[in-house]
């Protein structure tokens, strides 16, 4: 059976942008340390076992970022029209990165809802009071910098308020994944006032859109920074190229699930 004709490559084979430059993602190593210090042990364990706890568990892996590997896959992209799909041609067959793959990697809820990016929330007194505790204007979302500052002074807060402060750590670090000083989107940050709603929100869709908006159609000829959960791309490569993942992904025993918890990653040359 003949293979269907594939879309053309974005970069001619053998002429992909070299990996001489840096590819990075936004991170703040002090954020997780501040979170762990601020929460009581049982609160931290409760957060880790919550529906969003997969990100805390991922942080604890000490995952090694392999920028060259991600750069290679972006250089092997096919030129397709679908805005939220990425296809790379490695060898004879293309591999896809889409919402379905991202959901599989994280194991999180990806239910479709209307107004995903701007969920409705009412500005009540309890919200304005909590935003005052954060030290943030009620019409803005907290930045990583402001979240860390709040973590350092939250000892006397109620258990629920400390939990409301903990969730934005996950939001700003793994879902938004933007600059240290960039405010999070207030419409989404306000969801912390409804803890169950925040925990069950389809964050996979939000995180996936942030990541794809950052990499799809990106100029990768120089130094560049990826927004969002960039490490998901690296784990995706390990899963679609299992021999490479087994050799270079530093896989953990017992086939951990979801896949983002199955590898510790490894720096260095791959291809």
mmCIF file of C-alpha atoms in Angstrom:
data_model
loop_
_atom_site.group_PDB
_atom_site.id
_atom_site.type_symbol
_atom_site.label_atom_id
_atom_site.label_comp_id
_atom_site.label_asym_id
_atom_site.label_seq_id
_atom_site.Cartn_x
_atom_site.Cartn_y
_atom_site.Cartn_z
ATOM 1 C CA UNK A 1 0.000 0.000 0.000
ATOM 2 C CA UNK A 2 1.418 3.354 -1.024
ATOM 3 C CA UNK A 3 1.841 6.097 1.540
ATOM 4 C CA UNK A 4 -0.247 9.208 0.819
ATOM 5 C CA UNK A 5 1.702 12.234 -0.306
ATOM 6 C CA UNK A 6 2.903 14.195 2.697
ATOM 7 C CA UNK A 7 2.890 17.981 3.091
ATOM 8 C CA UNK A 8 6.224 19.588 2.343
ATOM 9 C CA UNK A 9 8.768 20.138 5.064
ATOM 10 C CA UNK A 10 9.067 23.608 6.556
ATOM 11 C CA UNK A 11 12.843 23.209 6.316
ATOM 12 C CA UNK A 12 14.578 21.288 3.534
ATOM 13 C CA UNK A 13 16.067 18.012 4.733
ATOM 14 C CA UNK A 14 19.652 18.646 5.760
ATOM 15 C CA UNK A 15 19.107 22.402 5.933
ATOM 16 C CA UNK A 16 17.255 22.599 9.247
ATOM 17 C CA UNK A 17 18.328 25.452 11.566
ATOM 18 C CA UNK A 18 21.391 24.242 13.488
ATOM 19 C CA UNK A 19 21.256 23.631 17.219
ATOM 20 C CA UNK A 20 24.000 26.123 17.913
ATOM 21 C CA UNK A 21 21.681 28.476 19.736
ATOM 22 C CA UNK A 22 19.763 28.234 22.966
ATOM 23 C CA UNK A 23 16.152 27.124 23.320
ATOM 24 C CA UNK A 24 14.719 27.667 26.771
ATOM 25 C CA UNK A 25 11.465 27.911 28.686
ATOM 26 C CA UNK A 26 10.298 30.194 31.469
ATOM 27 C CA UNK A 27 10.970 28.771 34.894
ATOM 28 C CA UNK A 28 11.529 29.925 38.448
ATOM 29 C CA UNK A 29 13.383 27.471 40.640
ATOM 30 C CA UNK A 30 12.467 29.333 43.833
ATOM 31 C CA UNK A 31 8.712 29.030 43.205
ATOM 32 C CA UNK A 32 8.380 25.363 44.154
ATOM 33 C CA UNK A 33 10.715 25.781 47.125
ATOM 34 C CA UNK A 34 8.612 28.694 48.378
ATOM 35 C CA UNK A 35 5.444 26.622 47.961
ATOM 36 C CA UNK A 36 6.807 23.664 49.896
ATOM 37 C CA UNK A 37 8.047 25.918 52.686
ATOM 38 C CA UNK A 38 4.720 27.762 52.943
ATOM 39 C CA UNK A 39 2.426 24.717 53.155
ATOM 40 C CA UNK A 40 2.127 22.342 56.073
ATOM 41 C CA UNK A 41 3.222 18.794 55.248
ATOM 42 C CA UNK A 42 -0.333 17.463 55.038
ATOM 43 C CA UNK A 43 -1.392 20.395 52.835
ATOM 44 C CA UNK A 44 1.487 19.751 50.460
ATOM 45 C CA UNK A 45 0.637 16.041 50.243
ATOM 46 C CA UNK A 46 -3.016 16.884 49.626
ATOM 47 C CA UNK A 47 -1.983 19.182 46.771
ATOM 48 C CA UNK A 48 0.288 16.493 45.333
ATOM 49 C CA UNK A 49 -2.549 13.951 45.355
ATOM 50 C CA UNK A 50 -5.077 16.365 43.844
ATOM 51 C CA UNK A 51 -6.109 16.251 40.193
ATOM 52 C CA UNK A 52 -3.418 18.835 39.409
ATOM 53 C CA UNK A 53 -0.821 17.123 41.565
ATOM 54 C CA UNK A 54 0.772 15.536 38.504
ATOM 55 C CA UNK A 55 2.655 18.809 38.012
ATOM 56 C CA UNK A 56 4.002 18.726 41.573
ATOM 57 C CA UNK A 57 5.112 15.126 41.059
ATOM 58 C CA UNK A 58 6.754 16.126 37.789
ATOM 59 C CA UNK A 59 8.633 18.919 39.545
ATOM 60 C CA UNK A 60 9.947 16.448 42.105
ATOM 61 C CA UNK A 61 11.423 14.241 39.367
ATOM 62 C CA UNK A 62 14.164 16.765 38.697
ATOM 63 C CA UNK A 63 13.493 16.401 34.970
ATOM 64 C CA UNK A 64 16.435 17.299 32.694
ATOM 65 C CA UNK A 65 15.535 19.616 29.817
ATOM 66 C CA UNK A 66 16.987 18.488 26.463
ATOM 67 C CA UNK A 67 16.667 21.597 24.330
ATOM 68 C CA UNK A 68 18.480 20.054 21.364
ATOM 69 C CA UNK A 69 15.978 17.222 21.102
ATOM 70 C CA UNK A 70 12.990 19.577 21.069
ATOM 71 C CA UNK A 71 14.762 21.821 18.560
ATOM 72 C CA UNK A 72 15.398 18.855 16.257
ATOM 73 C CA UNK A 73 11.705 17.928 16.255
ATOM 74 C CA UNK A 74 10.655 21.501 15.511
ATOM 75 C CA UNK A 75 13.162 21.526 12.661
ATOM 76 C CA UNK A 76 11.616 18.356 11.198
ATOM 77 C CA UNK A 77 8.117 19.892 11.039
ATOM 78 C CA UNK A 78 5.784 19.485 8.106
ATOM 79 C CA UNK A 79 3.966 22.537 6.774
ATOM 80 C CA UNK A 80 0.348 21.832 7.709
ATOM 81 C CA UNK A 81 -2.599 24.215 7.905
ATOM 82 C CA UNK A 82 -4.096 23.025 11.180
ATOM 83 C CA UNK A 83 -3.215 25.664 13.753
ATOM 84 C CA UNK A 84 -3.233 23.345 16.742
ATOM 85 C CA UNK A 85 -1.450 20.317 15.339
ATOM 86 C CA UNK A 86 2.262 19.822 14.897
ATOM 87 C CA UNK A 87 3.612 17.069 12.636
ATOM 88 C CA UNK A 88 7.281 16.142 12.393
ATOM 89 C CA UNK A 89 8.829 13.771 9.889
ATOM 90 C CA UNK A 90 11.473 11.528 11.435
ATOM 91 C CA UNK A 91 12.365 8.736 9.056
ATOM 92 C CA UNK A 92 9.610 7.534 6.717
ATOM 93 C CA UNK A 93 6.547 8.292 8.860
ATOM 94 C CA UNK A 94 5.277 11.540 10.399
ATOM 95 C CA UNK A 95 4.421 11.836 14.092
ATOM 96 C CA UNK A 96 1.722 14.111 15.471
ATOM 97 C CA UNK A 97 1.534 16.397 18.493
ATOM 98 C CA UNK A 98 -2.041 17.511 19.139
ATOM 99 C CA UNK A 99 -4.447 18.003 22.026
ATOM 100 C CA UNK A 100 -5.010 14.238 22.159
ATOM 101 C CA UNK A 101 -1.299 13.544 22.631
ATOM 102 C CA UNK A 102 -0.998 16.335 25.188
ATOM 103 C CA UNK A 103 -3.934 14.950 27.168
ATOM 104 C CA UNK A 104 -2.381 11.472 27.076
ATOM 105 C CA UNK A 105 0.946 12.815 28.343
ATOM 106 C CA UNK A 106 -0.582 14.644 31.317
ATOM 107 C CA UNK A 107 -3.644 12.527 32.089
ATOM 108 C CA UNK A 108 -5.666 15.663 32.848
ATOM 109 C CA UNK A 109 -9.234 16.631 32.000
ATOM 110 C CA UNK A 110 -9.626 17.988 28.460
ATOM 111 C CA UNK A 111 -13.405 18.319 28.363
ATOM 112 C CA UNK A 112 -14.650 20.960 25.940
ATOM 113 C CA UNK A 113 -16.338 23.985 27.475
ATOM 114 C CA UNK A 114 -17.470 27.317 26.090
ATOM 115 C CA UNK A 115 -15.486 30.448 26.940
ATOM 116 C CA UNK A 116 -12.465 28.396 27.971
ATOM 117 C CA UNK A 117 -10.115 31.372 28.128
ATOM 118 C CA UNK A 118 -12.583 33.730 29.821
ATOM 119 C CA UNK A 119 -14.713 31.769 32.297
ATOM 120 C CA UNK A 120 -17.434 33.713 34.035
ATOM 121 C CA UNK A 121 -16.841 34.653 37.649
ATOM 122 C CA UNK A 122 -18.493 37.209 39.887
ATOM 123 C CA UNK A 123 -16.315 39.722 41.715
ATOM 124 C CA UNK A 124 -17.569 39.307 45.272
ATOM 125 C CA UNK A 125 -16.207 40.666 48.520
ATOM 126 C CA UNK A 126 -14.465 37.380 49.320
ATOM 127 C CA UNK A 127 -12.557 37.640 46.026
ATOM 128 C CA UNK A 128 -11.513 41.251 46.550
ATOM 129 C CA UNK A 129 -10.399 40.379 50.087
ATOM 130 C CA UNK A 130 -8.263 37.497 48.863
ATOM 131 C CA UNK A 131 -6.738 39.633 46.108
ATOM 132 C CA UNK A 132 -5.849 42.205 48.778
ATOM 133 C CA UNK A 133 -4.089 39.437 50.702
ATOM 134 C CA UNK A 134 -2.172 38.618 47.524
ATOM 135 C CA UNK A 135 -1.202 42.263 47.162
ATOM 136 C CA UNK A 136 -2.589 42.329 43.620
ATOM 137 C CA UNK A 137 -5.057 44.713 41.972
ATOM 138 C CA UNK A 138 -8.463 43.061 41.677
ATOM 139 C CA UNK A 139 -8.456 43.503 37.893
ATOM 140 C CA UNK A 140 -5.102 41.734 37.450
ATOM 141 C CA UNK A 141 -3.816 38.216 37.926
ATOM 142 C CA UNK A 142 -0.818 37.562 40.184
ATOM 143 C CA UNK A 143 2.629 37.194 38.638
ATOM 144 C CA UNK A 144 5.156 34.588 39.749
ATOM 145 C CA UNK A 145 6.962 37.319 41.657
ATOM 146 C CA UNK A 146 3.791 38.293 43.537
ATOM 147 C CA UNK A 147 2.888 34.663 44.272
ATOM 148 C CA UNK A 148 6.296 34.044 45.857
ATOM 149 C CA UNK A 149 5.918 37.175 47.976
ATOM 150 C CA UNK A 150 2.491 35.972 49.170
ATOM 151 C CA UNK A 151 3.856 32.497 49.952
ATOM 152 C CA UNK A 152 6.387 34.100 52.264
ATOM 153 C CA UNK A 153 3.681 35.722 54.409
ATOM 154 C CA UNK A 154 0.780 33.232 54.330
ATOM 155 C CA UNK A 155 1.483 31.403 57.596
ATOM 156 C CA UNK A 156 -1.563 32.878 59.348
ATOM 157 C CA UNK A 157 -3.947 32.318 56.440
ATOM 158 C CA UNK A 158 -6.744 29.756 56.560
ATOM 159 C CA UNK A 159 -6.201 26.314 55.063
ATOM 160 C CA UNK A 160 -8.488 27.122 52.117
ATOM 161 C CA UNK A 161 -6.708 30.405 51.443
ATOM 162 C CA UNK A 162 -3.318 28.688 51.427
ATOM 163 C CA UNK A 163 -4.767 26.203 48.949
ATOM 164 C CA UNK A 164 -6.049 29.101 46.854
ATOM 165 C CA UNK A 165 -2.499 30.412 46.867
ATOM 166 C CA UNK A 166 -0.977 27.026 45.996
ATOM 167 C CA UNK A 167 -3.009 26.477 42.837
ATOM 168 C CA UNK A 168 -1.683 29.625 41.106
ATOM 169 C CA UNK A 169 1.808 28.157 41.556
ATOM 170 C CA UNK A 170 0.796 25.309 39.247
ATOM 171 C CA UNK A 171 -1.054 27.710 36.963
ATOM 172 C CA UNK A 172 1.787 30.179 36.500
ATOM 173 C CA UNK A 173 4.540 27.543 36.323
ATOM 174 C CA UNK A 174 3.086 24.822 34.093
ATOM 175 C CA UNK A 175 -0.064 26.133 32.422
ATOM 176 C CA UNK A 176 0.822 29.728 31.576
ATOM 177 C CA UNK A 177 4.596 29.300 31.813
ATOM 178 C CA UNK A 178 5.439 32.929 31.079
ATOM 179 C CA UNK A 179 7.978 35.467 32.320
ATOM 180 C CA UNK A 180 8.579 35.878 36.055
ATOM 181 C CA UNK A 181 7.037 39.354 36.131
ATOM 182 C CA UNK A 182 4.135 38.715 33.718
ATOM 183 C CA UNK A 183 0.690 38.742 35.389
ATOM 184 C CA UNK A 184 -1.435 35.645 34.938
ATOM 185 C CA UNK A 185 -4.748 36.117 33.167
ATOM 186 C CA UNK A 186 -7.170 37.371 35.778
ATOM 187 C CA UNK A 187 -10.226 35.631 34.303
ATOM 188 C CA UNK A 188 -8.531 32.268 34.844
ATOM 189 C CA UNK A 189 -6.740 33.138 38.079
ATOM 190 C CA UNK A 190 -10.068 34.035 39.708
ATOM 191 C CA UNK A 191 -11.145 30.407 39.477
ATOM 192 C CA UNK A 192 -9.140 29.739 42.654
ATOM 193 C CA UNK A 193 -12.071 31.184 44.583
ATOM 194 C CA UNK A 194 -13.963 27.991 43.665
ATOM 195 C CA UNK A 195 -11.473 25.292 44.612
ATOM 196 C CA UNK A 196 -13.333 22.331 43.139
ATOM 197 C CA UNK A 197 -13.994 24.206 39.905
ATOM 198 C CA UNK A 198 -10.321 25.153 39.638
ATOM 199 C CA UNK A 199 -9.158 21.594 40.234
ATOM 200 C CA UNK A 200 -11.497 20.073 37.639
ATOM 201 C CA UNK A 201 -11.167 22.809 35.011
ATOM 202 C CA UNK A 202 -9.941 21.529 31.602
ATOM 203 C CA UNK A 203 -6.479 23.025 32.081
ATOM 204 C CA UNK A 204 -5.069 20.696 29.434
ATOM 205 C CA UNK A 205 -6.828 22.773 26.792
ATOM 206 C CA UNK A 206 -5.518 26.025 28.250
ATOM 207 C CA UNK A 207 -1.954 24.719 28.619
ATOM 208 C CA UNK A 208 -1.960 23.153 25.161
ATOM 209 C CA UNK A 209 -3.058 26.399 23.505
ATOM 210 C CA UNK A 210 -0.345 28.388 25.315
ATOM 211 C CA UNK A 211 2.301 25.902 24.202
ATOM 212 C CA UNK A 212 1.145 25.656 20.589
ATOM 213 C CA UNK A 213 0.790 29.417 20.208
ATOM 214 C CA UNK A 214 4.422 29.591 21.282
ATOM 215 C CA UNK A 215 5.902 26.949 18.941
ATOM 216 C CA UNK A 216 3.698 26.739 15.846
ATOM 217 C CA UNK A 217 5.123 28.899 13.089
ATOM 218 C CA UNK A 218 7.975 29.999 15.329
ATOM 219 C CA UNK A 219 11.257 31.224 13.866
ATOM 220 C CA UNK A 220 13.770 28.739 15.303
ATOM 221 C CA UNK A 221 16.848 30.064 13.538
ATOM 222 C CA UNK A 222 18.162 31.876 16.627
ATOM 223 C CA UNK A 223 17.764 31.829 20.398
ATOM 224 C CA UNK A 224 14.149 31.489 21.481
ATOM 225 C CA UNK A 225 12.025 30.804 24.542
ATOM 226 C CA UNK A 226 8.939 28.587 24.678
ATOM 227 C CA UNK A 227 5.925 29.556 26.770
ATOM 228 C CA UNK A 228 3.916 26.963 28.655
ATOM 229 C CA UNK A 229 4.719 23.375 29.576
ATOM 230 C CA UNK A 230 7.628 22.968 27.165
ATOM 231 C CA UNK A 231 8.857 19.711 28.720
ATOM 232 C CA UNK A 232 5.745 17.985 27.380
ATOM 233 C CA UNK A 233 7.287 18.211 23.910
ATOM 234 C CA UNK A 234 10.364 16.354 25.121
ATOM 235 C CA UNK A 235 8.316 13.581 26.725
ATOM 236 C CA UNK A 236 6.211 13.396 23.564
ATOM 237 C CA UNK A 237 9.380 12.632 21.583
ATOM 238 C CA UNK A 238 10.248 9.847 24.020
ATOM 239 C CA UNK A 239 6.811 8.290 23.510
ATOM 240 C CA UNK A 240 6.626 8.531 19.699
ATOM 241 C CA UNK A 241 10.247 7.380 19.313
ATOM 242 C CA UNK A 242 10.282 4.673 22.003
ATOM 243 C CA UNK A 243 13.769 3.378 21.237
ATOM 244 C CA UNK A 244 15.163 6.871 21.682
ATOM 245 C CA UNK A 245 13.108 7.273 24.859
ATOM 246 C CA UNK A 246 14.409 4.003 26.269
ATOM 247 C CA UNK A 247 18.014 4.915 25.473
ATOM 248 C CA UNK A 248 18.139 8.623 26.238
ATOM 249 C CA UNK A 249 14.976 9.463 28.188
ATOM 250 C CA UNK A 250 16.198 7.997 31.469
ATOM 251 C CA UNK A 251 12.934 6.035 31.901
ATOM 252 C CA UNK A 252 11.770 5.238 35.404
ATOM 253 C CA UNK A 253 10.905 1.682 36.486
ATOM 254 C CA UNK A 254 7.376 0.260 36.557
ATOM 255 C CA UNK A 255 6.124 2.225 33.537
ATOM 256 C CA UNK A 256 4.833 5.217 35.498
ATOM 257 C CA UNK A 257 1.589 6.898 34.438
ATOM 258 C CA UNK A 258 0.830 9.404 33.012
ATOM 259 C CA UNK A 259 3.829 9.492 30.645
ATOM 260 C CA UNK A 260 5.190 12.815 31.944
ATOM 261 C CA UNK A 261 6.025 10.901 35.137
ATOM 262 C CA UNK A 262 7.712 8.035 33.297
ATOM 263 C CA UNK A 263 11.009 9.762 32.406
ATOM 264 C CA UNK A 264 13.621 11.880 34.137
ATOM 265 C CA UNK A 265 15.009 13.203 30.863
ATOM 266 C CA UNK A 266 18.617 13.621 29.897
ATOM 267 C CA UNK A 267 20.666 16.456 28.469
ATOM 268 C CA UNK A 268 23.096 16.060 25.586
ATOM 269 C CA UNK A 269 23.180 15.094 21.924
ATOM 270 C CA UNK A 270 20.588 12.689 20.566
ATOM 271 C CA UNK A 271 20.592 12.603 16.785
#
